[in-house]
Amino acid sequence: MSLSQYELRSSIAVSDIHRAVEFYEGKLGLPVLRSGPSARIADGGRVYGSGGGPALNVYQSATAGQTSSTLATWYVDDLDRVVDELAAAGVACVRYEGLVFDERGITERAGGGRIAWIQDPDGNTFALESDA
């Protein structure tokens, strides 16, 4: 048996689905593919599309924002443009100690390329990466 033949999605816990909707749909521009209940919360979950298919399960949970790890990464062709568009929508890049960032919040990626990080309102972290 191999899981490689199956679609994989990242699941993101949020503390307030309505606030999350404003971020994921309003600021990131992700399309809703499905919405429905999350545990005992009516309409507490969303499946968002990215890259032509389902990509993120976002659901309301008491465990929201409890990890500082990067939960998912978008691989983009033009990192400068994407970061500028997100900044215009009110999404700031996260800067970490020990790394050198440009004025946009982009840094060199280990192994080549460039990377920036953003966070949702609960502190869930996402990366934006490009090879150039």
Tab-separated table of N, CA and C in Angstrom:
chain	number	residue	atom	x	y	z
A	1	MET	N	0.834	-1.175	0.000
A	1	MET	CA	0.000	0.000	0.000
A	1	MET	C	0.881	1.242	0.000
A	2	SER	N	0.505	2.229	-0.791
A	2	SER	CA	1.240	3.490	-0.836
A	2	SER	C	0.247	4.647	-0.822
A	3	LEU	N	0.514	5.628	0.009
A	3	LEU	CA	-0.351	6.805	0.066
A	3	LEU	C	-0.065	7.783	-1.056
A	4	SER	N	0.978	7.547	-1.829
A	4	SER	CA	1.381	8.497	-2.869
A	4	SER	C	0.332	8.685	-3.959
A	5	GLN	N	-0.602	7.792	-4.081
A	5	GLN	CA	-1.627	7.927	-5.125
A	5	GLN	C	-2.830	8.764	-4.697
A	6	TYR	N	-2.838	9.199	-3.445
A	6	TYR	CA	-3.980	9.933	-2.918
A	6	TYR	C	-3.676	11.414	-2.731
A	7	GLU	N	-4.708	12.228	-2.901
A	7	GLU	CA	-4.611	13.668	-2.662
A	7	GLU	C	-4.277	13.927	-1.193
A	8	LEU	N	-3.468	14.934	-0.956
A	8	LEU	CA	-3.091	15.323	0.403
A	8	LEU	C	-3.491	16.772	0.631
A	9	ARG	N	-4.084	17.063	1.786
A	9	ARG	CA	-4.465	18.425	2.159
A	9	ARG	C	-3.927	18.743	3.533
A	10	SER	N	-3.665	19.996	3.761
A	10	SER	CA	-3.271	20.477	5.074
A	10	SER	C	-4.535	20.883	5.830
A	11	SER	N	-4.591	20.552	7.123
A	11	SER	CA	-5.724	20.945	7.966
A	11	SER	C	-5.265	21.995	8.960
A	12	ILE	N	-6.006	23.084	9.023
A	12	ILE	CA	-5.635	24.236	9.831
A	12	ILE	C	-6.734	24.520	10.850
A	13	ALA	N	-6.370	24.479	12.134
A	13	ALA	CA	-7.320	24.795	13.208
A	13	ALA	C	-7.344	26.303	13.436
A	14	VAL	N	-8.528	26.862	13.532
A	14	VAL	CA	-8.711	28.300	13.804
A	14	VAL	C	-9.654	28.462	14.990
A	15	SER	N	-9.503	29.569	15.702
A	15	SER	CA	-10.340	29.783	16.890
A	15	SER	C	-11.704	30.380	16.558
A	16	ASP	N	-11.810	31.059	15.419
A	16	ASP	CA	-13.053	31.727	15.030
A	16	ASP	C	-13.188	31.605	13.517
A	17	ILE	N	-14.098	30.768	13.071
A	17	ILE	CA	-14.231	30.498	11.638
A	17	ILE	C	-14.609	31.758	10.866
A	18	HIS	N	-15.368	32.658	11.462
A	18	HIS	CA	-15.774	33.874	10.743
A	18	HIS	C	-14.579	34.805	10.527
A	19	ARG	N	-13.734	34.925	11.524
A	19	ARG	CA	-12.504	35.712	11.374
A	19	ARG	C	-11.568	35.032	10.368
A	20	ALA	N	-11.525	33.712	10.390
A	20	ALA	CA	-10.689	32.971	9.449
A	20	ALA	C	-11.180	33.172	8.014
A	21	VAL	N	-12.499	33.187	7.821
A	21	VAL	CA	-13.070	33.419	6.496
A	21	VAL	C	-12.602	34.766	5.954
A	22	GLU	N	-12.601	35.799	6.790
A	22	GLU	CA	-12.133	37.116	6.350
A	22	GLU	C	-10.682	37.057	5.878
A	23	PHE	N	-9.861	36.258	6.552
A	23	PHE	CA	-8.447	36.140	6.180
A	23	PHE	C	-8.254	35.272	4.935
A	24	TYR	N	-8.726	34.041	4.971
A	24	TYR	CA	-8.466	33.092	3.879
A	24	TYR	C	-9.161	33.485	2.576
A	25	GLU	N	-10.381	33.977	2.680
A	25	GLU	CA	-11.106	34.388	1.473
A	25	GLU	C	-10.817	35.842	1.120
A	26	GLY	N	-10.933	36.723	2.107
A	26	GLY	CA	-10.803	38.147	1.854
A	26	GLY	C	-9.386	38.604	1.575
A	27	LYS	N	-8.420	38.121	2.356
A	27	LYS	CA	-7.038	38.587	2.194
A	27	LYS	C	-6.201	37.689	1.281
A	28	LEU	N	-6.369	36.367	1.410
A	28	LEU	CA	-5.589	35.463	0.567
A	28	LEU	C	-6.268	35.154	-0.766
A	29	GLY	N	-7.571	35.393	-0.850
A	29	GLY	CA	-8.297	35.174	-2.097
A	29	GLY	C	-8.528	33.711	-2.440
A	30	LEU	N	-8.574	32.840	-1.439
A	30	LEU	CA	-8.793	31.421	-1.704
A	30	LEU	C	-10.273	31.144	-1.935
A	31	PRO	N	-10.593	30.342	-2.950
A	31	PRO	CA	-11.994	30.011	-3.198
A	31	PRO	C	-12.483	28.902	-2.269
A	32	VAL	N	-13.715	29.030	-1.790
A	32	VAL	CA	-14.343	27.993	-0.968
A	32	VAL	C	-14.857	26.905	-1.891
A	33	LEU	N	-14.419	25.690	-1.650
A	33	LEU	CA	-14.921	24.561	-2.422
A	33	LEU	C	-16.087	23.888	-1.709
A	34	ARG	N	-16.006	23.872	-0.380
A	34	ARG	CA	-17.078	23.291	0.437
A	34	ARG	C	-17.071	23.968	1.799
A	35	SER	N	-18.255	24.040	2.403
A	35	SER	CA	-18.349	24.464	3.791
A	35	SER	C	-19.297	23.509	4.485
A	36	GLY	N	-19.116	23.406	5.790
A	36	GLY	CA	-19.954	22.489	6.545
A	36	GLY	C	-19.594	22.524	8.005
A	37	PRO	N	-20.109	21.547	8.761
A	37	PRO	CA	-19.877	21.539	10.194
A	37	PRO	C	-18.447	21.136	10.546
A	38	SER	N	-18.032	21.547	11.729
A	38	SER	CA	-16.762	21.128	12.310
A	38	SER	C	-17.064	20.706	13.734
A	39	ALA	N	-16.955	19.425	13.999
A	39	ALA	CA	-17.334	18.859	15.300
A	39	ALA	C	-18.775	19.271	15.598
A	40	ARG	N	-18.989	20.065	16.640
A	40	ARG	CA	-20.355	20.473	17.005
A	40	ARG	C	-20.681	21.881	16.534
A	41	ILE	N	-19.839	22.432	15.657
A	41	ILE	CA	-20.029	23.809	15.209
A	41	ILE	C	-20.636	23.810	13.809
A	42	ALA	N	-21.885	24.217	13.719
A	42	ALA	CA	-22.538	24.294	12.415
A	42	ALA	C	-21.780	25.309	11.558
A	43	ASP	N	-21.501	24.964	10.335
A	43	ASP	CA	-20.793	25.840	9.401
A	43	ASP	C	-19.413	26.252	9.930
A	44	GLY	N	-18.751	25.376	10.693
A	44	GLY	CA	-17.460	25.683	11.301
A	44	GLY	C	-16.259	25.238	10.500
A	45	GLY	N	-16.484	24.712	9.291
A	45	GLY	CA	-15.354	24.250	8.498
A	45	GLY	C	-15.446	24.687	7.057
A	46	ARG	N	-14.292	24.801	6.418
A	46	ARG	CA	-14.206	25.161	5.000
A	46	ARG	C	-13.131	24.307	4.341
A	47	VAL	N	-13.330	24.008	3.082
A	47	VAL	CA	-12.275	23.446	2.244
A	47	VAL	C	-11.983	24.499	1.187
A	48	TYR	N	-10.733	24.954	1.167
A	48	TYR	CA	-10.308	25.978	0.217
A	48	TYR	C	-9.490	25.359	-0.897
A	49	GLY	N	-9.641	25.929	-2.078
A	49	GLY	CA	-8.891	25.476	-3.231
A	49	GLY	C	-7.651	26.327	-3.453
A	50	SER	N	-6.649	25.693	-4.056
A	50	SER	CA	-5.427	26.382	-4.451
A	50	SER	C	-4.720	25.498	-5.465
A	51	GLY	N	-4.187	26.107	-6.498
A	51	GLY	CA	-3.469	25.330	-7.503
A	51	GLY	C	-4.347	24.401	-8.310
A	52	GLY	N	-5.633	24.684	-8.379
A	52	GLY	CA	-6.527	23.886	-9.199
A	52	GLY	C	-7.244	22.770	-8.470
A	53	GLY	N	-7.049	22.638	-7.179
A	53	GLY	CA	-7.729	21.573	-6.445
A	53	GLY	C	-7.857	21.926	-4.978
A	54	PRO	N	-8.465	21.019	-4.201
A	54	PRO	CA	-8.590	21.265	-2.778
A	54	PRO	C	-7.218	21.303	-2.120
A	55	ALA	N	-6.994	22.249	-1.205
A	55	ALA	CA	-5.668	22.411	-0.624
A	55	ALA	C	-5.680	22.521	0.891
A	56	LEU	N	-6.647	23.249	1.460
A	56	LEU	CA	-6.668	23.490	2.901
A	56	LEU	C	-8.026	23.149	3.487
A	57	ASN	N	-8.011	22.371	4.558
A	57	ASN	CA	-9.190	22.195	5.394
A	57	ASN	C	-9.016	23.176	6.547
A	58	VAL	N	-9.927	24.102	6.709
A	58	VAL	CA	-9.869	25.077	7.796
A	58	VAL	C	-11.090	24.823	8.668
A	59	TYR	N	-10.847	24.611	9.968
A	59	TYR	CA	-11.948	24.259	10.857
A	59	TYR	C	-11.772	24.917	12.215
A	60	GLN	N	-12.883	25.237	12.846
A	60	GLN	CA	-12.847	25.869	14.162
A	60	GLN	C	-12.544	24.812	15.209
A	61	SER	N	-11.591	25.131	16.076
A	61	SER	CA	-11.164	24.176	17.099
A	61	SER	C	-10.506	24.910	18.259
A	62	ALA	N	-10.572	24.326	19.434
A	62	ALA	CA	-9.910	24.883	20.613
A	62	ALA	C	-8.392	24.756	20.515
A	63	THR	N	-7.882	23.991	19.567
A	63	THR	CA	-6.425	23.789	19.435
A	63	THR	C	-5.783	24.769	18.459
A	64	ALA	N	-6.500	25.789	18.043
A	64	ALA	CA	-6.001	26.734	17.039
A	64	ALA	C	-4.710	27.416	17.470
A	65	GLY	N	-3.786	27.538	16.509
A	65	GLY	CA	-2.572	28.322	16.706
A	65	GLY	C	-1.602	27.765	17.725
A	66	GLN	N	-1.626	26.482	17.983
A	66	GLN	CA	-0.776	25.914	19.018
A	66	GLN	C	0.573	25.402	18.517
A	67	THR	N	0.905	25.666	17.261
A	67	THR	CA	2.224	25.293	16.763
A	67	THR	C	2.867	26.483	16.085
A	68	SER	N	4.166	26.599	16.233
A	68	SER	CA	4.879	27.680	15.552
A	68	SER	C	5.495	27.191	14.241
A	69	SER	N	5.287	25.935	13.923
A	69	SER	CA	5.827	25.363	12.694
A	69	SER	C	5.080	25.852	11.464
A	70	THR	N	5.741	25.814	10.323
A	70	THR	CA	5.089	26.123	9.055
A	70	THR	C	4.129	24.979	8.724
A	71	LEU	N	2.867	25.308	8.493
A	71	LEU	CA	1.844	24.290	8.259
A	71	LEU	C	1.647	23.945	6.788
A	72	ALA	N	1.933	24.886	5.902
A	72	ALA	CA	1.784	24.638	4.470
A	72	ALA	C	2.623	25.671	3.721
A	73	THR	N	2.974	25.347	2.494
A	73	THR	CA	3.820	26.223	1.678
A	73	THR	C	3.201	26.386	0.306
A	74	TRP	N	3.138	27.634	-0.135
A	74	TRP	CA	2.760	27.925	-1.518
A	74	TRP	C	4.049	28.138	-2.309
A	75	TYR	N	4.171	27.457	-3.440
A	75	TYR	CA	5.310	27.634	-4.343
A	75	TYR	C	4.845	28.558	-5.454
A	76	VAL	N	5.461	29.728	-5.534
A	76	VAL	CA	4.999	30.774	-6.443
A	76	VAL	C	6.090	31.127	-7.447
A	77	ASP	N	5.680	31.660	-8.601
A	77	ASP	CA	6.629	32.056	-9.642
A	77	ASP	C	7.249	33.422	-9.366
A	78	ASP	N	6.462	34.355	-8.849
A	78	ASP	CA	6.921	35.719	-8.631
A	78	ASP	C	6.665	36.100	-7.173
A	79	LEU	N	7.618	35.791	-6.318
A	79	LEU	CA	7.458	36.013	-4.882
A	79	LEU	C	7.275	37.486	-4.551
A	80	ASP	N	8.010	38.369	-5.221
A	80	ASP	CA	7.870	39.804	-4.970
A	80	ASP	C	6.442	40.269	-5.226
A	81	ARG	N	5.870	39.861	-6.346
A	81	ARG	CA	4.504	40.272	-6.690
A	81	ARG	C	3.506	39.734	-5.675
A	82	VAL	N	3.632	38.461	-5.312
A	82	VAL	CA	2.697	37.854	-4.366
A	82	VAL	C	2.785	38.546	-3.006
A	83	VAL	N	3.992	38.796	-2.524
A	83	VAL	CA	4.166	39.475	-1.235
A	83	VAL	C	3.598	40.890	-1.306
A	84	ASP	N	3.816	41.602	-2.418
A	84	ASP	CA	3.258	42.951	-2.575
A	84	ASP	C	1.730	42.921	-2.566
A	85	GLU	N	1.133	41.944	-3.251
A	85	GLU	CA	-0.326	41.835	-3.279
A	85	GLU	C	-0.882	41.527	-1.896
A	86	LEU	N	-0.208	40.641	-1.168
A	86	LEU	CA	-0.652	40.333	0.187
A	86	LEU	C	-0.515	41.548	1.100
A	87	ALA	N	0.585	42.283	0.966
A	87	ALA	CA	0.780	43.500	1.770
A	87	ALA	C	-0.332	44.506	1.492
A	88	ALA	N	-0.730	44.632	0.231
A	88	ALA	CA	-1.816	45.549	-0.128
A	88	ALA	C	-3.147	45.104	0.490
A	89	ALA	N	-3.280	43.795	0.745
A	89	ALA	CA	-4.493	43.268	1.381
A	89	ALA	C	-4.391	43.282	2.906
A	90	GLY	N	-3.254	43.771	3.423
A	90	GLY	CA	-3.092	43.868	4.870
A	90	GLY	C	-2.417	42.683	5.526
A	91	VAL	N	-1.742	41.843	4.725
A	91	VAL	CA	-1.043	40.677	5.267
A	91	VAL	C	0.453	40.980	5.292
A	92	ALA	N	1.014	41.033	6.483
A	92	ALA	CA	2.445	41.330	6.642
A	92	ALA	C	3.248	40.046	6.738
A	93	CYS	N	4.475	40.103	6.261
A	93	CYS	CA	5.377	38.963	6.385
A	93	CYS	C	5.945	38.911	7.801
A	94	VAL	N	6.189	37.700	8.260
A	94	VAL	CA	6.783	37.462	9.571
A	94	VAL	C	8.297	37.454	9.404
A	95	ARG	N	8.990	38.070	10.344
A	95	ARG	CA	10.454	38.087	10.322
A	95	ARG	C	10.971	37.338	11.543
A	96	TYR	N	11.959	36.483	11.325
A	96	TYR	CA	12.533	35.679	12.397
A	96	TYR	C	13.949	36.139	12.709
A	97	GLU	N	14.288	36.102	13.987
A	97	GLU	CA	15.643	36.467	14.411
A	97	GLU	C	16.654	35.539	13.753
A	98	GLY	N	17.808	36.108	13.426
A	98	GLY	CA	18.885	35.321	12.853
A	98	GLY	C	18.868	35.235	11.342
A	99	LEU	N	17.826	35.739	10.707
A	99	LEU	CA	17.735	35.753	9.246
A	99	LEU	C	17.753	37.197	8.765
A	100	VAL	N	18.276	37.396	7.570
A	100	VAL	CA	18.326	38.726	6.967
A	100	VAL	C	17.189	38.828	5.946
A	101	PHE	N	16.336	39.825	6.120
A	101	PHE	CA	15.177	40.012	5.249
A	101	PHE	C	15.326	41.291	4.446
A	102	ASP	N	14.734	41.293	3.243
A	102	ASP	CA	14.675	42.538	2.485
A	102	ASP	C	13.505	43.372	3.009
A	103	GLU	N	13.251	44.524	2.385
A	103	GLU	CA	12.208	45.426	2.867
A	103	GLU	C	10.808	44.820	2.814
A	104	ARG	N	10.609	43.798	1.974
A	104	ARG	CA	9.294	43.150	1.860
A	104	ARG	C	9.085	42.061	2.917
A	105	GLY	N	10.191	41.567	3.505
A	105	GLY	CA	10.096	40.444	4.437
A	105	GLY	C	10.477	39.135	3.791
A	106	ILE	N	11.251	39.197	2.714
A	106	ILE	CA	11.701	38.005	1.979
A	106	ILE	C	13.160	37.743	2.334
A	107	THR	N	13.509	36.477	2.487
A	107	THR	CA	14.887	36.089	2.781
A	107	THR	C	15.332	34.966	1.849
A	108	GLU	N	16.625	34.724	1.838
A	108	GLU	CA	17.174	33.629	1.035
A	108	GLU	C	16.770	32.299	1.676
A	109	ARG	N	16.448	31.324	0.830
A	109	ARG	CA	16.051	30.000	1.293
A	109	ARG	C	17.271	29.092	1.320
A	110	ALA	N	17.382	28.273	2.326
A	110	ALA	CA	18.465	27.293	2.375
A	110	ALA	C	18.409	26.432	1.115
A	111	GLY	N	19.531	26.260	0.448
A	111	GLY	CA	19.556	25.461	-0.771
A	111	GLY	C	19.246	26.255	-2.021
A	112	GLY	N	19.016	27.555	-1.890
A	112	GLY	CA	18.722	28.404	-3.040
A	112	GLY	C	17.269	28.827	-3.087
A	113	GLY	N	17.018	29.880	-3.795
A	113	GLY	CA	15.667	30.426	-3.888
A	113	GLY	C	15.405	31.390	-2.747
A	114	ARG	N	14.135	31.788	-2.617
A	114	ARG	CA	13.742	32.782	-1.618
A	114	ARG	C	12.466	32.341	-0.917
A	115	ILE	N	12.258	32.880	0.289
A	115	ILE	CA	11.110	32.474	1.102
A	115	ILE	C	10.614	33.646	1.936
A	116	ALA	N	9.313	33.652	2.194
A	116	ALA	CA	8.682	34.593	3.114
A	116	ALA	C	7.625	33.807	3.891
A	117	TRP	N	7.302	34.288	5.081
A	117	TRP	CA	6.290	33.640	5.905
A	117	TRP	C	5.172	34.619	6.226
A	118	ILE	N	3.954	34.095	6.317
A	118	ILE	CA	2.802	34.874	6.751
A	118	ILE	C	2.083	34.069	7.826
A	119	GLN	N	1.225	34.749	8.590
A	119	GLN	CA	0.426	34.070	9.603
A	119	GLN	C	-1.024	34.496	9.507
A	120	ASP	N	-1.912	33.545	9.831
A	120	ASP	CA	-3.328	33.884	9.901
A	120	ASP	C	-3.605	34.533	11.260
A	121	PRO	N	-4.841	34.955	11.533
A	121	PRO	CA	-5.134	35.637	12.796
A	121	PRO	C	-4.849	34.808	14.057
A	122	ASP	N	-4.772	33.475	13.929
A	122	ASP	CA	-4.470	32.620	15.069
A	122	ASP	C	-2.984	32.326	15.213
A	123	GLY	N	-2.161	32.859	14.308
A	123	GLY	CA	-0.727	32.604	14.363
A	123	GLY	C	-0.301	31.354	13.624
A	124	ASN	N	-1.211	30.741	12.863
A	124	ASN	CA	-0.823	29.613	12.013
A	124	ASN	C	0.093	30.147	10.915
A	125	THR	N	1.228	29.490	10.718
A	125	THR	CA	2.265	29.991	9.818
A	125	THR	C	2.255	29.268	8.483
A	126	PHE	N	2.395	30.061	7.410
A	126	PHE	CA	2.473	29.548	6.044
A	126	PHE	C	3.708	30.152	5.375
A	127	ALA	N	4.300	29.392	4.476
A	127	ALA	CA	5.451	29.887	3.734
A	127	ALA	C	5.056	30.161	2.297
A	128	LEU	N	5.757	31.112	1.707
A	128	LEU	CA	5.671	31.425	0.275
A	128	LEU	C	7.087	31.256	-0.252
A	129	GLU	N	7.277	30.381	-1.216
A	129	GLU	CA	8.626	30.106	-1.717
A	129	GLU	C	8.684	30.232	-3.218
A	130	SER	N	9.893	30.623	-3.693
A	130	SER	CA	10.151	30.633	-5.123
A	130	SER	C	11.592	30.196	-5.357
A	131	ASP	N	11.839	29.655	-6.516
A	131	ASP	CA	13.182	29.193	-6.852
A	131	ASP	C	14.056	30.326	-7.343
A	132	ALA	N	13.471	31.485	-7.626
A	132	ALA	CA	14.261	32.624	-8.127
A	132	ALA	C	14.152	33.801	-7.195
